GROMACS .gro file of C-alpha atoms in nm:
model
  375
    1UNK     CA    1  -5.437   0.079   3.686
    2UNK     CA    2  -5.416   0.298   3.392
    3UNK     CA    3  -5.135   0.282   3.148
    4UNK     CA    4  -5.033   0.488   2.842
    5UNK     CA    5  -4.717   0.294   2.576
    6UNK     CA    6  -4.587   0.526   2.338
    7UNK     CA    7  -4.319   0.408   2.051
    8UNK     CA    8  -4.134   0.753   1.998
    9UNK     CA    9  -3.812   0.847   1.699
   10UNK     CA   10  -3.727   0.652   1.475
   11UNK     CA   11  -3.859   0.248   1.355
   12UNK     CA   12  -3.637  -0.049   1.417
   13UNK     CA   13  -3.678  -0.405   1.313
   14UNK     CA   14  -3.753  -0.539   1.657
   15UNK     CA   15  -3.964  -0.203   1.858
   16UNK     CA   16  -4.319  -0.387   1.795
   17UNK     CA   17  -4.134  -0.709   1.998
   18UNK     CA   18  -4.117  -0.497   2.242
   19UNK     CA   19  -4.465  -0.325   2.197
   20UNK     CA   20  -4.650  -0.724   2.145
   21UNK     CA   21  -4.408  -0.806   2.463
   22UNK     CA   22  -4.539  -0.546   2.705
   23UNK     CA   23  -4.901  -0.580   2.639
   24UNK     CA   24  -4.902  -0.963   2.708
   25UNK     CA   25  -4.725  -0.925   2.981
   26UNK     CA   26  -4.977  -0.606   3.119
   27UNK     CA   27  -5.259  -0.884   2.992
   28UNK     CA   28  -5.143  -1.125   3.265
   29UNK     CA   29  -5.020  -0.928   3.502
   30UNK     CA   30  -5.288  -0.644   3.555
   31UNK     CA   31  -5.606  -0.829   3.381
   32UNK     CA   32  -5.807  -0.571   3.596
   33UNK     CA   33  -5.579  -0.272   3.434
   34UNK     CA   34  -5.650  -0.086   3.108
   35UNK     CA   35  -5.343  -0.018   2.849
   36UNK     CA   36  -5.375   0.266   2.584
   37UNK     CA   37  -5.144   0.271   2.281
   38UNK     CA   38  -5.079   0.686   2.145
   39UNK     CA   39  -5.036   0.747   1.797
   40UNK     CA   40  -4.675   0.891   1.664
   41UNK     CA   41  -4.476   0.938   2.012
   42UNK     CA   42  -4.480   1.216   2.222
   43UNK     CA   43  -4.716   1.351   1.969
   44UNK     CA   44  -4.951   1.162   2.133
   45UNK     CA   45  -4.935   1.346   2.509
   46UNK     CA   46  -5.097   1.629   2.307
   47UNK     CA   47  -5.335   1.478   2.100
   48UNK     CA   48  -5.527   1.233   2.303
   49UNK     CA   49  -5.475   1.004   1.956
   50UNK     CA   50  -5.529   0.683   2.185
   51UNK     CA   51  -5.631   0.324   2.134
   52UNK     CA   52  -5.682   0.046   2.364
   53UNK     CA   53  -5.438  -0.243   2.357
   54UNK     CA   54  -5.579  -0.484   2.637
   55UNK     CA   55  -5.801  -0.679   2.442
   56UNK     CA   56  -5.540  -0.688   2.170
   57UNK     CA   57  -5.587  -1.035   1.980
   58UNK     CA   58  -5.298  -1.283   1.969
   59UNK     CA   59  -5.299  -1.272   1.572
   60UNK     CA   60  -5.210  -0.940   1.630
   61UNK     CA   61  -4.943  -0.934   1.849
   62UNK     CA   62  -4.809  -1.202   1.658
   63UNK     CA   63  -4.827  -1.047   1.390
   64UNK     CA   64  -4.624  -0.750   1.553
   65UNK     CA   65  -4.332  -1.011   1.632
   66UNK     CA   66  -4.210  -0.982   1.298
   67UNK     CA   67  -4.309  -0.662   1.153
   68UNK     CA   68  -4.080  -0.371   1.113
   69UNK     CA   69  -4.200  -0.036   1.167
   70UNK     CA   70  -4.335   0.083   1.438
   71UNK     CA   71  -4.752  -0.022   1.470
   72UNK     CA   72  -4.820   0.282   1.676
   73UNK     CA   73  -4.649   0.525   1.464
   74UNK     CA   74  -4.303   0.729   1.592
   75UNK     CA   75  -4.239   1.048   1.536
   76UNK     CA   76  -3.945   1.299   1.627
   77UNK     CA   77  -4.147   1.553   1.807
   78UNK     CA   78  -4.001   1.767   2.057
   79UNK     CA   79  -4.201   1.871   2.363
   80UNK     CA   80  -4.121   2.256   2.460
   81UNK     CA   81  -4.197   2.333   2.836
   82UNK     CA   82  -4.572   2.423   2.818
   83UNK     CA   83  -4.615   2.095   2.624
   84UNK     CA   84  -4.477   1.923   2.904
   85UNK     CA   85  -4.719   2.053   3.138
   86UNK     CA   86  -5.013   2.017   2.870
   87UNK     CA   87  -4.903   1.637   2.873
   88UNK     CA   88  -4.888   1.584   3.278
   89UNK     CA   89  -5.213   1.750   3.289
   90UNK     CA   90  -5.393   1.515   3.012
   91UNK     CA   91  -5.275   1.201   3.160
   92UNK     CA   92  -5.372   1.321   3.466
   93UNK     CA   93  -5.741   1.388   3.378
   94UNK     CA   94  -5.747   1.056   3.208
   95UNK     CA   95  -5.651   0.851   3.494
   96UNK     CA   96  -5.300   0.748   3.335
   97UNK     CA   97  -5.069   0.638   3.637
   98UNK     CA   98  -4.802   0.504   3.443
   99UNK     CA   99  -4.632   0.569   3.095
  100UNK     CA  100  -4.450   0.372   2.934
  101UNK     CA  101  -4.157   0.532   2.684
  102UNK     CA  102  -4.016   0.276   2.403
  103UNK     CA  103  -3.738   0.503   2.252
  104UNK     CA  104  -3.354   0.631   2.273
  105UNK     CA  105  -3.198   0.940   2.423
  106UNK     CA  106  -3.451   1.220   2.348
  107UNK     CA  107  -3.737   1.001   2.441
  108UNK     CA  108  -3.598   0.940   2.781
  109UNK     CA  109  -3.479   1.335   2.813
  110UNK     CA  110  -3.886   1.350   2.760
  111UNK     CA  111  -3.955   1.145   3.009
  112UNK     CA  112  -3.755   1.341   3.262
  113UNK     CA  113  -3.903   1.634   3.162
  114UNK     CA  114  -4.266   1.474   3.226
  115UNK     CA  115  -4.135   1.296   3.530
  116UNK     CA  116  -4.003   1.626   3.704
  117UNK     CA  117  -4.336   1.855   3.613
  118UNK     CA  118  -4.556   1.525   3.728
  119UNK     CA  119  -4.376   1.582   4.095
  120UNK     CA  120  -4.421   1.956   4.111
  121UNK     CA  121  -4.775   1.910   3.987
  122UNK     CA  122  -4.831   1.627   4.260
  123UNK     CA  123  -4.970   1.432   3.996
  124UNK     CA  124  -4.872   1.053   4.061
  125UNK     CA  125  -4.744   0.894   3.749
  126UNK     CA  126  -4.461   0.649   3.711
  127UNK     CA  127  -4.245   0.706   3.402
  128UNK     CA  128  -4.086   0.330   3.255
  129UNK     CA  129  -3.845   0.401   2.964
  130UNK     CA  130  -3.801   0.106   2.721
  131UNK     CA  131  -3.492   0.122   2.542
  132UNK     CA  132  -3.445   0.156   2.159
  133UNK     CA  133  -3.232   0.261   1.911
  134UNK     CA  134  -3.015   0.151   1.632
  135UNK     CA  135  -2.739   0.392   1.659
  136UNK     CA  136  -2.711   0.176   1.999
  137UNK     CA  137  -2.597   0.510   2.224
  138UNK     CA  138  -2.804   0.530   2.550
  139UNK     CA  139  -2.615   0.516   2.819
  140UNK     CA  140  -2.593   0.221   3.087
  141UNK     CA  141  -2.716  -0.023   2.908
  142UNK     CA  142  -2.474  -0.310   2.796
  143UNK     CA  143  -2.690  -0.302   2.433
  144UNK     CA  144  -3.024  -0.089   2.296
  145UNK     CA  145  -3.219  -0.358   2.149
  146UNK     CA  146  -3.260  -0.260   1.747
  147UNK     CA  147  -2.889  -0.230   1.709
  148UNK     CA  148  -2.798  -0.598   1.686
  149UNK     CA  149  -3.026  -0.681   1.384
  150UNK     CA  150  -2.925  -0.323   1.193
  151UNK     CA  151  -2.518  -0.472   1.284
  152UNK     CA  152  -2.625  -0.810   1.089
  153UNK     CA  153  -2.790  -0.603   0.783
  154UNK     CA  154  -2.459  -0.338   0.750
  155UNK     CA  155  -2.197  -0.621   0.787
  156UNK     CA  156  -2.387  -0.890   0.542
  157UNK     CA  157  -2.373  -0.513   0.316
  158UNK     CA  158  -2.031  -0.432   0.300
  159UNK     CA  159  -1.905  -0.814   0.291
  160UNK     CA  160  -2.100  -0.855  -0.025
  161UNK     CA  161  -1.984  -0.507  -0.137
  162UNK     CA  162  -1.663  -0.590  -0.078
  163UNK     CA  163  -1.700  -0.924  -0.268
  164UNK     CA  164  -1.897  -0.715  -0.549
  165UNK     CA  165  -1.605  -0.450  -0.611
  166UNK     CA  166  -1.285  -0.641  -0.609
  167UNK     CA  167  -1.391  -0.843  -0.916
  168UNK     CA  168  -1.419  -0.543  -1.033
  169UNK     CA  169  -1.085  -0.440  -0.926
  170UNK     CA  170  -0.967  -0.219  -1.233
  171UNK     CA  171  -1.281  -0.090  -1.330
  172UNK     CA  172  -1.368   0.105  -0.932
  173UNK     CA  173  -1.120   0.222  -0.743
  174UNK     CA  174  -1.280   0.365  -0.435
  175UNK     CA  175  -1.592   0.239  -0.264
  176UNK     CA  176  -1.753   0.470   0.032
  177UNK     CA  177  -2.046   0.290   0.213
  178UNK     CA  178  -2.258   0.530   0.459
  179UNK     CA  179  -2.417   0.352   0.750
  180UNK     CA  180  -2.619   0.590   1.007
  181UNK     CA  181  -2.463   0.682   1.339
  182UNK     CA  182  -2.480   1.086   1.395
  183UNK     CA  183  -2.312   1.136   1.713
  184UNK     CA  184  -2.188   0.759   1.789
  185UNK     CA  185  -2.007   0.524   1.537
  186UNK     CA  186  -2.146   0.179   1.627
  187UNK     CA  187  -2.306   0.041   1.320
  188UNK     CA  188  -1.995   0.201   1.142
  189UNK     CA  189  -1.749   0.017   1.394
  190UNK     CA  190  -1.929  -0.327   1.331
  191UNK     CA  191  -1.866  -0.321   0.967
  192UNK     CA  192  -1.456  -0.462   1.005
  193UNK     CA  193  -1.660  -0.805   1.122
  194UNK     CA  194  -1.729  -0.827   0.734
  195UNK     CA  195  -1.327  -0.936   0.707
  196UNK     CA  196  -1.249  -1.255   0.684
  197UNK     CA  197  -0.893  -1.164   0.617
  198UNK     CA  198  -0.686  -0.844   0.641
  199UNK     CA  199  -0.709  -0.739   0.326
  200UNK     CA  200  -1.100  -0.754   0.297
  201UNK     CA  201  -1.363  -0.470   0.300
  202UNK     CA  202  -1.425  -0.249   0.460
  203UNK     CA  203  -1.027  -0.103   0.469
  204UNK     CA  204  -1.097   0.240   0.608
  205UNK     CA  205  -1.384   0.317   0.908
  206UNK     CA  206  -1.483   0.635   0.964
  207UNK     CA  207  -1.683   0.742   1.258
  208UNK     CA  208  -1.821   1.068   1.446
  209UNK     CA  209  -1.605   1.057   1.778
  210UNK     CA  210  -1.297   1.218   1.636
  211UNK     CA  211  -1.288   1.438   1.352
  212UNK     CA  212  -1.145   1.317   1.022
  213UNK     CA  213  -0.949   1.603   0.843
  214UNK     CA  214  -0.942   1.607   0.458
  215UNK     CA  215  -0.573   1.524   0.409
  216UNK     CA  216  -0.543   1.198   0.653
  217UNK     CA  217  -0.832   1.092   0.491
  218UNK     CA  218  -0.735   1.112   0.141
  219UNK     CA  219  -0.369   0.972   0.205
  220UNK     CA  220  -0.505   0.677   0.395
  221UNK     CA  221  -0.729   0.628   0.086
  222UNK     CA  222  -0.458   0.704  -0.173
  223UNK     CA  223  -0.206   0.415   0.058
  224UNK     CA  224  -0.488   0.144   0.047
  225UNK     CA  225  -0.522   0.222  -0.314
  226UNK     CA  226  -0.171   0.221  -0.446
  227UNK     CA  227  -0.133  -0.134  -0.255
  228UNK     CA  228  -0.420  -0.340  -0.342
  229UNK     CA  229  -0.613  -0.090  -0.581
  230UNK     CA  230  -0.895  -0.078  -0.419
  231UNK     CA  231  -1.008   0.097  -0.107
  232UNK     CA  232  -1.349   0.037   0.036
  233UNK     CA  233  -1.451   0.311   0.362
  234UNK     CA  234  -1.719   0.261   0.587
  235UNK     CA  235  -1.819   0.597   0.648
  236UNK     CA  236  -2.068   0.700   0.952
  237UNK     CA  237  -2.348   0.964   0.823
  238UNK     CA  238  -2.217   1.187   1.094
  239UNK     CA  239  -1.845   1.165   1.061
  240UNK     CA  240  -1.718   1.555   1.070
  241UNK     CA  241  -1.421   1.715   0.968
  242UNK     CA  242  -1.135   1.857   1.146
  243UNK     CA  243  -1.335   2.157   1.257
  244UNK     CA  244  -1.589   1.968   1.374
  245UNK     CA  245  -1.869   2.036   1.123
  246UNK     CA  246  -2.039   1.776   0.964
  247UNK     CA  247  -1.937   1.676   0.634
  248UNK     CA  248  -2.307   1.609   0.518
  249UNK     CA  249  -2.321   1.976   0.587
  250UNK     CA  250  -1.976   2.076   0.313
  251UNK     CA  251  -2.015   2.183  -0.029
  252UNK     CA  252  -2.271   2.467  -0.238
  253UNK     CA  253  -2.521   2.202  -0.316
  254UNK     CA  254  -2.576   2.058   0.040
  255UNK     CA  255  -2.970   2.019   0.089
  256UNK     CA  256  -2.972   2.063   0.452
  257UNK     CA  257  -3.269   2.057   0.616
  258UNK     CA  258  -3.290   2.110   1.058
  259UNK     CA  259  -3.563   1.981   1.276
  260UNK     CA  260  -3.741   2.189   1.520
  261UNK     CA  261  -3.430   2.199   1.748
  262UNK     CA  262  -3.239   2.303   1.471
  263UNK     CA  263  -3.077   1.963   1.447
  264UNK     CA  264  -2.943   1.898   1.112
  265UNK     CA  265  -3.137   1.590   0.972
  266UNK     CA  266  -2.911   1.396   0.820
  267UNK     CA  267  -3.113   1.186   0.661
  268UNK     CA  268  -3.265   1.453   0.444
  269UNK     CA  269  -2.909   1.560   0.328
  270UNK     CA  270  -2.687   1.392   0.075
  271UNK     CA  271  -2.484   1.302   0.397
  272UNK     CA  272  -2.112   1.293   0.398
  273UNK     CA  273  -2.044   1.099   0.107
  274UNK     CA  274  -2.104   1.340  -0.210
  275UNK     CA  275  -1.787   1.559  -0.050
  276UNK     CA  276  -1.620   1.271   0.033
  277UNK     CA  277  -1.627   1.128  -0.334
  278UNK     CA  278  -1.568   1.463  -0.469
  279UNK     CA  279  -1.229   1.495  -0.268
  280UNK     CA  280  -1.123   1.106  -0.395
  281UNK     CA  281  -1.207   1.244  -0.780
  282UNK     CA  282  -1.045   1.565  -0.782
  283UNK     CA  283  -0.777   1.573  -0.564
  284UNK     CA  284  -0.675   1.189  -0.650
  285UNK     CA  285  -0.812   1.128  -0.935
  286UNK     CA  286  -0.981   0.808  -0.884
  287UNK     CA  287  -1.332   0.697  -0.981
  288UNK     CA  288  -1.564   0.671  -0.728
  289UNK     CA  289  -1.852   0.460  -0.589
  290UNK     CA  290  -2.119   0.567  -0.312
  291UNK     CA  291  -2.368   0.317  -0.154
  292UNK     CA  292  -2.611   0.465   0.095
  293UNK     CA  293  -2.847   0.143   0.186
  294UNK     CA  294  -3.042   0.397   0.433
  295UNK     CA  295  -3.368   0.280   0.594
  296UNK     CA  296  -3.291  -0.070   0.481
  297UNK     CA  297  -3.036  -0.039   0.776
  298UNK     CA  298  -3.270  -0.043   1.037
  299UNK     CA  299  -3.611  -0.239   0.867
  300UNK     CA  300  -3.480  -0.502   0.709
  301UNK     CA  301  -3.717  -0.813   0.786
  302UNK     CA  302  -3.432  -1.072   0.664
  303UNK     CA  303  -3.185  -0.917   0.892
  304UNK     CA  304  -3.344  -0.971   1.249
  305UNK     CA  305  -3.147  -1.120   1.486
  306UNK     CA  306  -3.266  -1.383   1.715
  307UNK     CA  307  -3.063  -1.214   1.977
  308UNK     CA  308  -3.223  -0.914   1.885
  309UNK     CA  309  -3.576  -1.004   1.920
  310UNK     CA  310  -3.519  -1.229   2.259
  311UNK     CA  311  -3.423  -0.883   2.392
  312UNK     CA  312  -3.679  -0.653   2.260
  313UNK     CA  313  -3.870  -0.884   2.415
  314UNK     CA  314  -3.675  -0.914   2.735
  315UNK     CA  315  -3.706  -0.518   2.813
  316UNK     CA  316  -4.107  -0.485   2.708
  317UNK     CA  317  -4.161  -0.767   2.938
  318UNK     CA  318  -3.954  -0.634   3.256
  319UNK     CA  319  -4.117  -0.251   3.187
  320UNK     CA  320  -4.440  -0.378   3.308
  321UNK     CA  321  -4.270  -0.577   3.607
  322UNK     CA  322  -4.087  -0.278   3.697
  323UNK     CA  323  -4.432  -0.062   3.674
  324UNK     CA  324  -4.611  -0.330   3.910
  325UNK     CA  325  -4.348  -0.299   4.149
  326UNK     CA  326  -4.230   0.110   4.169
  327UNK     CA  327  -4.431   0.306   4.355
  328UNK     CA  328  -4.647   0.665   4.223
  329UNK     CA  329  -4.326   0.921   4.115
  330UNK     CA  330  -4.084   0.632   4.042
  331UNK     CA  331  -3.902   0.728   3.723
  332UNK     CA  332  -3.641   0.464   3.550
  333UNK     CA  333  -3.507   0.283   3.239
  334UNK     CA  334  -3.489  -0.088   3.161
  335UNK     CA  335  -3.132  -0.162   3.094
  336UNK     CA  336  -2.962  -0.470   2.967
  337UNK     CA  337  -2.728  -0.663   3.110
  338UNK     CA  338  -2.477  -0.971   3.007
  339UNK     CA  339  -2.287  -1.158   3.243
  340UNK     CA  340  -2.048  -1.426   3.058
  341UNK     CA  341  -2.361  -1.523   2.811
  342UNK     CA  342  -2.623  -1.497   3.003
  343UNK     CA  343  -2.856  -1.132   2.996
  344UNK     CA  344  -3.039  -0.999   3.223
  345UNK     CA  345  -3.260  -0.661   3.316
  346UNK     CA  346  -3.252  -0.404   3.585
  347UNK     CA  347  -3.379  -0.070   3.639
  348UNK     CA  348  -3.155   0.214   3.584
  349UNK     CA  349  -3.340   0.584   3.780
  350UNK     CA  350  -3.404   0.756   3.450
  351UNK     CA  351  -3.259   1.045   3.611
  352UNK     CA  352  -2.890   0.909   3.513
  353UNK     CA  353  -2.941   0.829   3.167
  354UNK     CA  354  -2.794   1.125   3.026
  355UNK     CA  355  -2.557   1.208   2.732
  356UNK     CA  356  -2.458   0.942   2.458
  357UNK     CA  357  -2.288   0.618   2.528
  358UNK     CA  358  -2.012   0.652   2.199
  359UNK     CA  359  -1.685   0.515   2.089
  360UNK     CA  360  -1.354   0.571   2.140
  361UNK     CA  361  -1.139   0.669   1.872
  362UNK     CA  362  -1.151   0.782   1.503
  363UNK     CA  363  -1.033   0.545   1.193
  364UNK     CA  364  -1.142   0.256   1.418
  365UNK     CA  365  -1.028  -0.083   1.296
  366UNK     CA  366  -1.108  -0.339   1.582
  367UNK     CA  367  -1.473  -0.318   1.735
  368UNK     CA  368  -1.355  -0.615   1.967
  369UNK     CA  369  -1.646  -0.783   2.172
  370UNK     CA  370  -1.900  -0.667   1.975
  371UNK     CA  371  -1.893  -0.995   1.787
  372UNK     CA  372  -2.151  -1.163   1.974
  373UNK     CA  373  -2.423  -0.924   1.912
  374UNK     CA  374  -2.457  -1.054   1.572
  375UNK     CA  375  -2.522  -1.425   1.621
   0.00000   0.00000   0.00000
């Protein structure tokens, strides 16, 4: 057997866990087999930018356990329609029987895409999505590995924030800390596990599920602030206003830059928080902070969670079972599962992992169960 891994989007601390855990377990369970490695994602399905992994050394994959990054190289490449069938038609000629997708929604929208022109084509290739993501938003799966250890890093953040600012309570008056999250507000949510009492950072959580108009926002901010002065908001990259626009997007000197899709990449953009602060200045007149920690969210080394790794690892492992056992045309996702404390995998068809698993509600206060994802 044939195999082709790609690590597609965006790095997170733990995707090479997952990488280092599906080669040894292709190593022992198809010694015969060979498994290829493509360079930057779904780039890859075009270029023929391959490498072997089956003689991989065990310095290296060690190695991979605790590197951030992604050792293959992502990318956010989109495949159009005659890429697709470019893509079935390479792996074909290779020999490729299965391909294996480590990534989040748009990767497994790809695979789909390749899975649907494979069975027109006749071409017998099984498609194994590997879940990953920070922003922790693919749908039934109880958790997208990446997401626990980027929860650790933004709540250790804002605690010590928090700490940071009300000593100097006098001096700042308003503290907005952006976290990434475009469409869901996970990481945001998280953040109210930095209280250790009521009164602690962060006191205001915004996130992208309901829009935030300008006026609750600045009268929640100007209540906090009259009370305690000092208001601290957690503030999701893509939280939008009332009309639904992003507010990375607001103001003359918004760099905004779109991705092939025409996508706004927020990341490129001053996000959300230069309007913000501008509202808090000139409409209440208070001085204010912005803290945008960025990539650290989602590569910080010192921030992986145990949790976190034991299930990167749990998902590379079970995407090779599941490829041993499917059959030619078999398309499906590795999902998570926790029962009391104990997780487990299954396959999910890949065909129903559609649309974004987000949040409900806007200034959200109480992320609830999510505590145990950051042991």
């Amino acid at each position: 057997m044939h195999a082709l891994v790609l690590q597609c989007g965006g790095p997170t601390a733990v995707v090479n866990t997952s990488l280092a855990a599906l080669v040894r377990r292709w190593r022992a369970s198809v010694p015969a087999g060979v498994l290829s490695g493509g360079h930057h994602g779904l780039r890859a399905l075009l270029t023929a930018d391959w490498r072997t992994l089956t003689d991989a050394g065990d310095g290296w994959l060690a190695a991979l356990d605790d590197t951030p990054g992604m050792a293959l190289g992502g990318g956010r490449d989109r495949l159009s329609e005659p890429d697709v069938e470019h893509a079935v038609g390479l792996l074909a000629a290779r020999g490729v029987e299965t391909l294996f997708l480590i990534g989040g929604n748009g990767t497994m929208a790809a695979g789909r895409a390749i899975a649907g022109c494979a069975g027109r084509s006749r071409v017998p290739l099984r498609i194994i999505g590997v879940p990953k993501t920070i922003d922790n938003d693919i749908p039934h799966t109880d958790v997208c590995p990446g997401f626990p250890s980027a929860a650790r890093f933004v709540v250790d953040a804002v605690r010590d924030i928090g700490d940071d600012v009300a000593s100097m309570r006098g001096y700042e008056d308003v503290v907005l800390i952006e976290t990434m999250g475009r469409h869901a507000g996970w990481l945001a949510a998280v953040t109210a596990f930095a209280r250790s009492d009521p009164e602690d950072a962060p006191h205001l959580v915004l996130v992208p599920e309901e829009p935030c108009g300008e006026g609750p926002f600045l009268s929640a901010v100007r209540h906090q602030h009259a009370r305690t002065g000092l208001c601290v908001v957690t503030v999701a990259e893509g939280v939008r206003d009332s009309s639904g626009a992003f507010f990375a997007e607001r103001g003359a000197d918004a760099a905004v830059e779109r991705d092939a899709s025409g996508q706004v990449i927020l990341g490129r953009t001053g996000g959300p928080l230069p309007h913000l602060s501008a509202l808090v200045r000139e409409r209440l007149g208070l001085r204010c902070r912005l803290v945008r920690p960025d990539l650290l969210q989602r590569c910080s080394r010192a921030h992986v969670s145990g949790l976190d790794r034991r299930l990167a690892d749990m998902v590379g492992t079970a995407a090779v079972d599941a490829a041993v056992s499917s059959q030619a045309g078999d398309a499906v996702m590795i999902a998570l599962r926790i029962v009391g404390d104990r997780w487990t995998t299954e396959s999910v068809p890949l065909e129903q992992v559609r649309g974004e698993r987000t949040l409900s509600g806007g200034l959200l206060l109480d992320p609830g169960p999510l505590r145990y994802l950051l042991a």
